[in-house]
Amino acid sequence: MSKKIAVIPDQVLMKKIFIVRNQKVMLDTDLAGLYGVETKQLKRAVKRNAERFPKDFMFELNSKEIANLRCQIGTSSWGGARYIPMAFTEQGIAMLSSVLNSERAILMNIHIIRVFTRMREMLLTHKDILLQLKQLERKVTNQDGDIKLIFEYLKELLNPKTGPMRKIGFRRKDESTID
């Protein structure tokens, strides 16, 4: 059984993770398919154990969110489920392993949680790279002004001002400064 679970690539799981209400979630139908149970069986188990699933673990989608997901997934608006989909956050998915007490559910949960963890690590890595780029941009912007100033001085050296030159040295009061 664990061999079948190990075959599921991370990219397949990542495609089943959506952003809803600024949270990464997976839908009940996708989770039921991964766990090898019917969706109605998963929903029944969740409803029997409702106290284990507060709103930050699981929530039902509203009509606007369902329409938005249909656009993301590419399904038709006339077909599909006749019930309101449930969305599970990472914590809700972890809680499902205690509700669906099968070997497949436990192994799949471990795999899904690892994917969530890798996604978080990738996000942090990208955030670090973005911060470094911003710092580099600031340095370059500051140096840009300095480089312009250097070029102005170089231009002055290459194109000296022409005109009467001032004599260098001591002058008496009755001498002019320009020849």
C-alpha atoms as a printed R data frame, in Angstrom:
    type eleno elety resid chain resno       x      y       z
1   ATOM     1    CA   MET     A     1   0.000  0.000   0.000
2   ATOM     2    CA   SER     A     2   2.775  2.475   0.859
3   ATOM     3    CA   LYS     A     3   4.328  1.864  -2.586
4   ATOM     4    CA   LYS     A     4   1.236  3.352  -4.273
5   ATOM     5    CA   ILE     A     5   1.435  6.422  -2.050
6   ATOM     6    CA   ALA     A     6   5.137  6.936  -2.684
7   ATOM     7    CA   VAL     A     7   4.453  6.967  -6.446
8   ATOM     8    CA   ILE     A     8   2.280 10.103  -6.205
9   ATOM     9    CA   PRO     A     9   4.603 12.957  -7.178
10  ATOM    10    CA   ASP     A    10   4.729 16.122  -5.130
11  ATOM    11    CA   GLN     A    11   3.674 18.145  -8.190
12  ATOM    12    CA   VAL     A    12   0.374 16.221  -8.359
13  ATOM    13    CA   LEU     A    13  -0.342 17.056  -4.719
14  ATOM    14    CA   MET     A    14   0.707 20.686  -5.193
15  ATOM    15    CA   LYS     A    15  -1.841 21.034  -8.010
16  ATOM    16    CA   LYS     A    16  -4.553 19.988  -5.568
17  ATOM    17    CA   ILE     A    17  -3.640 22.749  -3.118
18  ATOM    18    CA   PHE     A    18  -5.594 25.978  -3.613
19  ATOM    19    CA   ILE     A    19  -5.536 29.397  -1.968
20  ATOM    20    CA   VAL     A    20  -8.927 30.198  -0.435
21  ATOM    21    CA   ARG     A    21  -9.435 32.957   2.149
22  ATOM    22    CA   ASN     A    22  -5.661 33.547   2.089
23  ATOM    23    CA   GLN     A    23  -5.017 29.982   3.254
24  ATOM    24    CA   LYS     A    24  -3.588 26.957   1.480
25  ATOM    25    CA   VAL     A    25  -6.331 24.318   1.426
26  ATOM    26    CA   MET     A    26  -7.252 21.004  -0.150
27  ATOM    27    CA   LEU     A    27 -10.803 20.077  -1.076
28  ATOM    28    CA   ASP     A    28 -12.713 17.149   0.358
29  ATOM    29    CA   THR     A    29 -13.089 15.436  -3.035
30  ATOM    30    CA   ASP     A    30  -9.338 15.491  -3.674
31  ATOM    31    CA   LEU     A    31  -8.552 14.252  -0.174
32  ATOM    32    CA   ALA     A    32 -11.134 11.462  -0.414
33  ATOM    33    CA   GLY     A    33  -9.555 10.304  -3.673
34  ATOM    34    CA   LEU     A    34  -6.075 10.351  -2.142
35  ATOM    35    CA   TYR     A    35  -7.262  8.454   0.943
36  ATOM    36    CA   GLY     A    36  -9.145  5.896  -1.123
37  ATOM    37    CA   VAL     A    37 -12.571  6.652   0.404
38  ATOM    38    CA   GLU     A    38 -15.777  8.142  -0.966
39  ATOM    39    CA   THR     A    39 -16.287 11.848  -0.436
40  ATOM    40    CA   LYS     A    40 -19.532 11.271   1.450
41  ATOM    41    CA   GLN     A    41 -17.680  8.903   3.822
42  ATOM    42    CA   LEU     A    42 -15.045 11.567   4.513
43  ATOM    43    CA   LYS     A    43 -17.717 14.246   5.058
44  ATOM    44    CA   ARG     A    44 -19.654 11.936   7.407
45  ATOM    45    CA   ALA     A    45 -16.538 11.250   9.480
46  ATOM    46    CA   VAL     A    46 -15.800 14.979   9.725
47  ATOM    47    CA   LYS     A    47 -19.363 15.825  10.755
48  ATOM    48    CA   ARG     A    48 -19.328 13.097  13.425
49  ATOM    49    CA   ASN     A    49 -16.144 14.652  14.823
50  ATOM    50    CA   ALA     A    50 -17.016 18.322  14.285
51  ATOM    51    CA   GLU     A    51 -15.308 19.402  17.524
52  ATOM    52    CA   ARG     A    52 -11.952 18.345  16.017
53  ATOM    53    CA   PHE     A    53 -12.372 20.708  13.067
54  ATOM    54    CA   PRO     A    54 -12.598 24.376  14.098
55  ATOM    55    CA   LYS     A    55 -12.887 27.020  11.377
56  ATOM    56    CA   ASP     A    56  -9.122 27.396  11.041
57  ATOM    57    CA   PHE     A    57  -8.866 23.631  10.293
58  ATOM    58    CA   MET     A    58 -11.842 23.224   7.937
59  ATOM    59    CA   PHE     A    59 -14.569 25.383   6.420
60  ATOM    60    CA   GLU     A    60 -17.273 25.056   3.793
61  ATOM    61    CA   LEU     A    61 -16.901 27.153   0.664
62  ATOM    62    CA   ASN     A    62 -19.419 29.828  -0.225
63  ATOM    63    CA   SER     A    63 -20.901 30.219  -3.733
64  ATOM    64    CA   LYS     A    64 -18.385 32.900  -4.766
65  ATOM    65    CA   GLU     A    65 -15.443 30.690  -3.735
66  ATOM    66    CA   ILE     A    66 -16.944 27.713  -5.569
67  ATOM    67    CA   ALA     A    67 -17.277 29.793  -8.756
68  ATOM    68    CA   ASN     A    68 -13.692 31.028  -8.373
69  ATOM    69    CA   LEU     A    69 -12.406 27.467  -7.941
70  ATOM    70    CA   ARG     A    70 -14.347 26.313 -10.996
71  ATOM    71    CA   CYS     A    71 -12.452 28.925 -12.996
72  ATOM    72    CA   GLN     A    72  -9.127 27.759 -11.529
73  ATOM    73    CA   ILE     A    73  -9.828 24.051 -12.017
74  ATOM    74    CA   GLY     A    74 -11.617 24.398 -15.350
75  ATOM    75    CA   THR     A    75 -14.785 22.414 -14.611
76  ATOM    76    CA   SER     A    76 -18.188 23.250 -15.985
77  ATOM    77    CA   SER     A    77 -20.653 25.158 -13.860
78  ATOM    78    CA   TRP     A    78 -23.602 22.854 -14.633
79  ATOM    79    CA   GLY     A    79 -22.114 19.541 -13.569
80  ATOM    80    CA   GLY     A    80 -20.161 18.224 -10.611
81  ATOM    81    CA   ALA     A    81 -20.998 17.914  -6.933
82  ATOM    82    CA   ARG     A    82 -24.411 18.587  -5.467
83  ATOM    83    CA   TYR     A    83 -23.057 19.475  -2.050
84  ATOM    84    CA   ILE     A    84 -21.012 22.304  -0.611
85  ATOM    85    CA   PRO     A    85 -17.304 21.408  -0.759
86  ATOM    86    CA   MET     A    86 -15.225 21.409   2.404
87  ATOM    87    CA   ALA     A    87 -11.781 22.995   2.382
88  ATOM    88    CA   PHE     A    88  -9.153 21.644   4.777
89  ATOM    89    CA   THR     A    89  -6.114 23.608   5.924
90  ATOM    90    CA   GLU     A    90  -2.825 21.899   6.744
91  ATOM    91    CA   GLN     A    91  -3.931 21.434  10.366
92  ATOM    92    CA   GLY     A    92  -7.279 20.029   9.232
93  ATOM    93    CA   ILE     A    93  -5.542 17.541   6.970
94  ATOM    94    CA   ALA     A    94  -3.383 16.418   9.898
95  ATOM    95    CA   MET     A    95  -6.544 15.990  11.974
96  ATOM    96    CA   LEU     A    96  -8.120 13.816   9.264
97  ATOM    97    CA   SER     A    97  -5.645 11.020  10.020
98  ATOM    98    CA   SER     A    98  -7.220 10.612  13.459
99  ATOM    99    CA   VAL     A    99 -10.754 10.613  12.013
100 ATOM   100    CA   LEU     A   100 -10.062  8.324   9.058
101 ATOM   101    CA   ASN     A   101  -8.148  5.653  10.873
102 ATOM   102    CA   SER     A   102  -6.815  3.595   7.974
103 ATOM   103    CA   GLU     A   103  -3.234  2.820   7.039
104 ATOM   104    CA   ARG     A   104  -3.637  4.560   3.682
105 ATOM   105    CA   ALA     A   105  -5.062  7.724   5.310
106 ATOM   106    CA   ILE     A   106  -2.193  7.892   7.790
107 ATOM   107    CA   LEU     A   107   0.501  7.345   5.135
108 ATOM   108    CA   MET     A   108  -1.131  9.807   2.751
109 ATOM   109    CA   ASN     A   109  -1.400 12.412   5.530
110 ATOM   110    CA   ILE     A   110   2.305 12.114   6.232
111 ATOM   111    CA   HIS     A   111   3.033 12.591   2.542
112 ATOM   112    CA   ILE     A   112   0.712 15.624   2.238
113 ATOM   113    CA   ILE     A   113   2.128 17.291   5.362
114 ATOM   114    CA   ARG     A   114   5.650 16.838   3.979
115 ATOM   115    CA   VAL     A   115   4.574 18.535   0.733
116 ATOM   116    CA   PHE     A   116   3.097 21.455   2.715
117 ATOM   117    CA   THR     A   117   6.384 21.712   4.640
118 ATOM   118    CA   ARG     A   118   8.451 21.718   1.413
119 ATOM   119    CA   MET     A   119   6.199 24.416  -0.044
120 ATOM   120    CA   ARG     A   120   6.715 26.542   3.077
121 ATOM   121    CA   GLU     A   121  10.498 26.047   2.860
122 ATOM   122    CA   MET     A   122  10.493 27.025  -0.834
123 ATOM   123    CA   LEU     A   123   8.484 30.141  -0.015
124 ATOM   124    CA   LEU     A   124  10.951 31.132   2.716
125 ATOM   125    CA   THR     A   125  13.876 30.534   0.364
126 ATOM   126    CA   HIS     A   126  12.257 32.707  -2.303
127 ATOM   127    CA   LYS     A   127  11.530 35.369   0.310
128 ATOM   128    CA   ASP     A   128  15.221 35.417   1.310
129 ATOM   129    CA   ILE     A   129  16.268 35.758  -2.334
130 ATOM   130    CA   LEU     A   130  13.803 38.631  -2.828
131 ATOM   131    CA   LEU     A   131  15.161 40.421   0.248
132 ATOM   132    CA   GLN     A   132  18.713 40.054  -1.042
133 ATOM   133    CA   LEU     A   133  17.662 41.413  -4.437
134 ATOM   134    CA   LYS     A   134  16.018 44.428  -2.783
135 ATOM   135    CA   GLN     A   135  19.188 45.114  -0.784
136 ATOM   136    CA   LEU     A   136  21.284 44.837  -3.940
137 ATOM   137    CA   GLU     A   137  18.892 47.175  -5.757
138 ATOM   138    CA   ARG     A   138  19.246 49.758  -2.976
139 ATOM   139    CA   LYS     A   139  23.039 49.537  -3.167
140 ATOM   140    CA   VAL     A   140  23.018 49.907  -6.930
141 ATOM   141    CA   THR     A   141  20.609 52.844  -6.724
142 ATOM   142    CA   ASN     A   142  22.873 54.597  -4.216
143 ATOM   143    CA   GLN     A   143  25.932 53.809  -6.316
144 ATOM   144    CA   ASP     A   144  24.187 55.076  -9.417
145 ATOM   145    CA   GLY     A   145  24.382 58.649  -8.116
146 ATOM   146    CA   ASP     A   146  28.032 58.183  -7.176
147 ATOM   147    CA   ILE     A   147  28.838 56.843 -10.658
148 ATOM   148    CA   LYS     A   148  27.114 59.830 -12.294
149 ATOM   149    CA   LEU     A   149  29.187 62.185 -10.143
150 ATOM   150    CA   ILE     A   150  32.403 60.388 -11.159
151 ATOM   151    CA   PHE     A   151  31.463 60.740 -14.835
152 ATOM   152    CA   GLU     A   152  30.786 64.459 -14.392
153 ATOM   153    CA   TYR     A   153  34.254 64.944 -12.891
154 ATOM   154    CA   LEU     A   154  35.818 62.881 -15.700
155 ATOM   155    CA   LYS     A   155  34.052 65.056 -18.285
156 ATOM   156    CA   GLU     A   156  35.389 68.183 -16.589
157 ATOM   157    CA   LEU     A   157  38.907 66.746 -16.719
158 ATOM   158    CA   LEU     A   158  38.580 65.781 -20.383
159 ATOM   159    CA   ASN     A   159  36.948 69.068 -21.395
160 ATOM   160    CA   PRO     A   160  38.676 71.727 -19.344
161 ATOM   161    CA   LYS     A   161  37.035 75.115 -19.184
162 ATOM   162    CA   THR     A   162  38.621 77.534 -21.583
163 ATOM   163    CA   GLY     A   163  38.983 81.141 -20.767
164 ATOM   164    CA   PRO     A   164  41.391 83.493 -19.136
165 ATOM   165    CA   MET     A   165  43.627 81.709 -16.695
166 ATOM   166    CA   ARG     A   166  44.394 83.228 -13.372
167 ATOM   167    CA   LYS     A   167  48.043 83.770 -12.569
168 ATOM   168    CA   ILE     A   168  49.406 81.819  -9.728
169 ATOM   169    CA   GLY     A   169  51.669 83.455  -7.207
170 ATOM   170    CA   PHE     A   170  51.944 86.638  -5.193
171 ATOM   171    CA   ARG     A   171  50.402 89.810  -6.530
172 ATOM   172    CA   ARG     A   172  50.873 93.350  -5.591
173 ATOM   173    CA   LYS     A   173  47.895 95.474  -4.875
174 ATOM   174    CA   ASP     A   174  48.200 97.386  -8.077
175 ATOM   175    CA   GLU     A   175  48.341 94.210 -10.338
176 ATOM   176    CA   SER     A   176  45.204 92.651 -11.843
177 ATOM   177    CA   THR     A   177  44.380 89.006 -11.319
178 ATOM   178    CA   ILE     A   178  43.685 88.288 -15.018
179 ATOM   179    CA   ASP     A   179  46.105 88.750 -17.928
